[in-house]
CSV table of N, CA and C in Angstrom, one decimal:
chain,number,residue,atom,x,y,z
A,1,UNK,N,0.7,-1.3,-0.2
A,1,UNK,CA,-0.3,0.1,-0.2
A,1,UNK,C,0.7,1.1,0.0
A,2,UNK,N,0.5,2.3,-0.8
A,2,UNK,CA,1.6,3.4,-1.1
A,2,UNK,C,0.8,4.5,0.1
A,3,UNK,N,1.8,4.8,0.5
A,3,UNK,CA,2.0,5.6,1.8
A,3,UNK,C,2.0,7.6,1.0
A,4,UNK,N,0.9,8.2,1.7
A,4,UNK,CA,0.3,9.7,1.2
A,4,UNK,C,1.1,10.5,1.6
A,5,UNK,N,1.4,11.7,0.6
A,5,UNK,CA,2.8,12.6,1.1
A,5,UNK,C,1.8,13.7,2.0
A,6,UNK,N,2.7,14.5,2.7
A,6,UNK,CA,2.4,15.7,3.7
A,6,UNK,C,0.8,16.0,3.1
A,7,UNK,N,1.4,16.7,1.5
A,7,UNK,CA,0.1,17.6,1.1
A,7,UNK,C,-1.0,16.4,0.4
A,8,UNK,N,-1.2,15.5,0.2
A,8,UNK,CA,-2.1,14.5,0.0
A,8,UNK,C,-2.5,14.2,1.4
A,9,UNK,N,-2.2,14.1,2.5
A,9,UNK,CA,-2.9,14.0,3.8
A,9,UNK,C,-3.6,15.4,4.4
A,10,UNK,N,-2.7,16.8,3.7
A,10,UNK,CA,-3.9,18.0,4.4
A,10,UNK,C,-4.7,17.9,3.2
A,11,UNK,N,-4.8,17.7,2.0
A,11,UNK,CA,-6.1,17.7,1.3
A,11,UNK,C,-7.1,16.4,1.7
A,12,UNK,N,-7.3,15.7,2.3
A,12,UNK,CA,-7.6,14.6,2.2
A,12,UNK,C,-8.7,15.2,4.0
A,13,UNK,N,-7.9,15.8,4.7
A,13,UNK,CA,-8.5,16.5,5.8
A,13,UNK,C,-9.0,17.6,5.9
A,14,UNK,N,-8.3,18.9,5.0
A,14,UNK,CA,-9.1,19.8,4.8
A,14,UNK,C,-9.2,20.7,3.9
A,15,UNK,N,-9.2,20.1,2.6
A,15,UNK,CA,-8.9,20.5,1.0
A,15,UNK,C,-7.5,20.9,1.0
A,16,UNK,N,-7.5,21.9,-0.2
A,16,UNK,CA,-6.4,22.5,-0.5
A,16,UNK,C,-6.2,23.9,-0.2
A,17,UNK,N,-5.3,24.6,-0.2
A,17,UNK,CA,-4.7,25.7,0.4
A,17,UNK,C,-5.8,26.5,-0.2
A,18,UNK,N,-5.8,26.4,-1.9
A,18,UNK,CA,-6.4,27.3,-2.6
A,18,UNK,C,-8.0,27.5,-2.4
A,19,UNK,N,-8.7,26.5,-2.0
A,19,UNK,CA,-10.1,26.6,-1.8
A,19,UNK,C,-10.4,27.5,-0.3
A,20,UNK,N,-9.1,27.2,0.5
A,20,UNK,CA,-8.9,28.0,2.1
A,20,UNK,C,-9.1,29.4,1.9
A,21,UNK,N,-8.1,29.8,0.8
A,21,UNK,CA,-8.0,31.2,0.3
A,21,UNK,C,-9.3,31.5,0.0
A,22,UNK,N,-10.0,31.2,-0.9
A,22,UNK,CA,-11.0,31.5,-1.5
A,22,UNK,C,-11.8,31.7,-0.8
A,23,UNK,N,-12.6,31.4,-0.2
A,23,UNK,CA,-13.3,31.1,0.9
A,23,UNK,C,-13.4,32.1,2.4
A,24,UNK,N,-12.2,32.2,2.6
A,24,UNK,CA,-11.3,33.1,3.5
A,24,UNK,C,-12.0,34.9,2.5
A,25,UNK,N,-11.3,35.2,1.0
A,25,UNK,CA,-11.4,36.4,0.3
A,25,UNK,C,-13.1,36.1,0.3
A,26,UNK,N,-13.8,35.4,0.2
A,26,UNK,CA,-15.1,35.8,0.1
A,26,UNK,C,-16.0,36.2,1.2
A,27,UNK,N,-15.5,35.7,2.5
A,27,UNK,CA,-16.0,36.3,3.6
A,27,UNK,C,-15.5,37.5,4.2
A,28,UNK,N,-14.1,37.7,3.8
A,28,UNK,CA,-13.9,39.3,3.7
A,28,UNK,C,-14.4,40.2,2.8
A,29,UNK,N,-14.4,40.0,1.8
A,29,UNK,CA,-15.4,40.8,1.1
A,29,UNK,C,-16.6,40.8,1.4
A,30,UNK,N,-17.3,40.0,2.3
A,30,UNK,CA,-18.8,40.4,2.5
A,30,UNK,C,-18.7,41.0,3.8
A,31,UNK,N,-18.1,40.8,4.9
A,31,UNK,CA,-18.0,41.6,6.1
A,31,UNK,C,-17.5,42.6,5.5
A,32,UNK,N,-16.6,43.1,5.0
A,32,UNK,CA,-16.1,44.3,4.7
A,32,UNK,C,-17.4,45.3,3.9
A,33,UNK,N,-18.0,44.9,3.1
A,33,UNK,CA,-19.6,45.2,2.0
A,33,UNK,C,-20.5,45.3,3.2
A,34,UNK,N,-20.7,44.8,4.5
A,34,UNK,CA,-21.4,45.1,5.6
A,34,UNK,C,-21.2,46.5,6.2
A,35,UNK,N,-20.0,46.6,6.5
A,35,UNK,CA,-19.3,47.0,7.3
A,35,UNK,C,-19.3,48.9,6.4
A,36,UNK,N,-19.0,48.8,5.7
A,36,UNK,CA,-18.3,50.2,4.8
A,36,UNK,C,-19.9,50.7,4.0
A,37,UNK,N,-21.2,49.6,4.5
A,37,UNK,CA,-22.5,50.6,2.9
A,37,UNK,C,-23.5,50.9,4.6
A,38,UNK,N,-23.9,51.7,4.0
A,38,UNK,CA,-24.9,52.5,5.1
A,38,UNK,C,-26.2,51.6,4.8
A,39,UNK,N,-26.8,50.2,3.2
A,39,UNK,CA,-27.8,50.0,3.2
A,39,UNK,C,-27.7,48.7,2.1
A,40,UNK,N,-28.0,47.4,2.1
A,40,UNK,CA,-27.7,46.5,1.2
A,40,UNK,C,-28.1,45.3,1.2
A,41,UNK,N,-28.0,44.4,0.2
A,41,UNK,CA,-28.4,43.0,0.7
A,41,UNK,C,-27.0,42.0,0.5
A,42,UNK,N,-27.0,41.3,0.7
A,42,UNK,CA,-25.9,39.9,0.4
A,42,UNK,C,-26.9,38.4,0.4
A,43,UNK,N,-27.0,37.9,-0.6
A,43,UNK,CA,-27.7,36.8,-1.0
A,43,UNK,C,-26.6,35.5,-1.8
A,44,UNK,N,-27.3,34.7,-1.3
A,44,UNK,CA,-26.9,33.4,-1.8
A,44,UNK,C,-28.4,32.6,-2.0
A,45,UNK,N,-28.5,32.4,-2.9
A,45,UNK,CA,-30.3,31.8,-3.3
A,45,UNK,C,-30.3,30.3,-2.3
A,46,UNK,N,-31.4,30.2,-1.8
A,46,UNK,CA,-32.0,29.1,-0.8
A,46,UNK,C,-30.5,28.6,0.1
A,47,UNK,N,-29.7,29.6,0.5
A,47,UNK,CA,-28.8,29.2,1.5
A,47,UNK,C,-28.5,29.9,2.9
A,48,UNK,N,-28.9,31.9,2.5
A,48,UNK,CA,-28.4,32.6,3.1
A,48,UNK,C,-29.2,34.1,2.8
A,49,UNK,N,-29.8,35.1,3.2
A,49,UNK,CA,-30.0,36.8,2.8
A,49,UNK,C,-29.7,37.8,3.6
A,50,UNK,N,-29.2,38.0,3.7
A,50,UNK,CA,-29.1,39.4,4.7
A,50,UNK,C,-28.8,40.8,4.2
A,51,UNK,N,-29.8,41.7,4.9
A,51,UNK,CA,-30.4,43.0,4.2
A,51,UNK,C,-30.1,43.9,5.7
A,52,UNK,N,-29.7,44.6,5.5
A,52,UNK,CA,-29.0,46.0,6.3
A,52,UNK,C,-29.3,47.2,6.0
A,53,UNK,N,-29.8,48.1,6.9
A,53,UNK,CA,-30.0,49.7,6.8
A,53,UNK,C,-29.5,50.9,7.4
A,54,UNK,N,-28.8,51.0,7.6
A,54,UNK,CA,-28.3,52.2,8.9
A,54,UNK,C,-29.0,53.5,8.8
A,55,UNK,N,-29.2,53.8,10.0
A,55,UNK,CA,-30.0,55.1,9.7
A,55,UNK,C,-29.1,56.4,10.3
């Protein structure tokens, strides 16, 4: 039986580093948009929808 390399083990456990970076960038962009805008909407159909309005 073939032993897995360290990179292959990491991919099995938590996915690739590229996918992790993409998720962090998307979350950061959403949080930045919420903080900087006075009103707006972030929506992922059938999963999440967030609306806000600042006075």
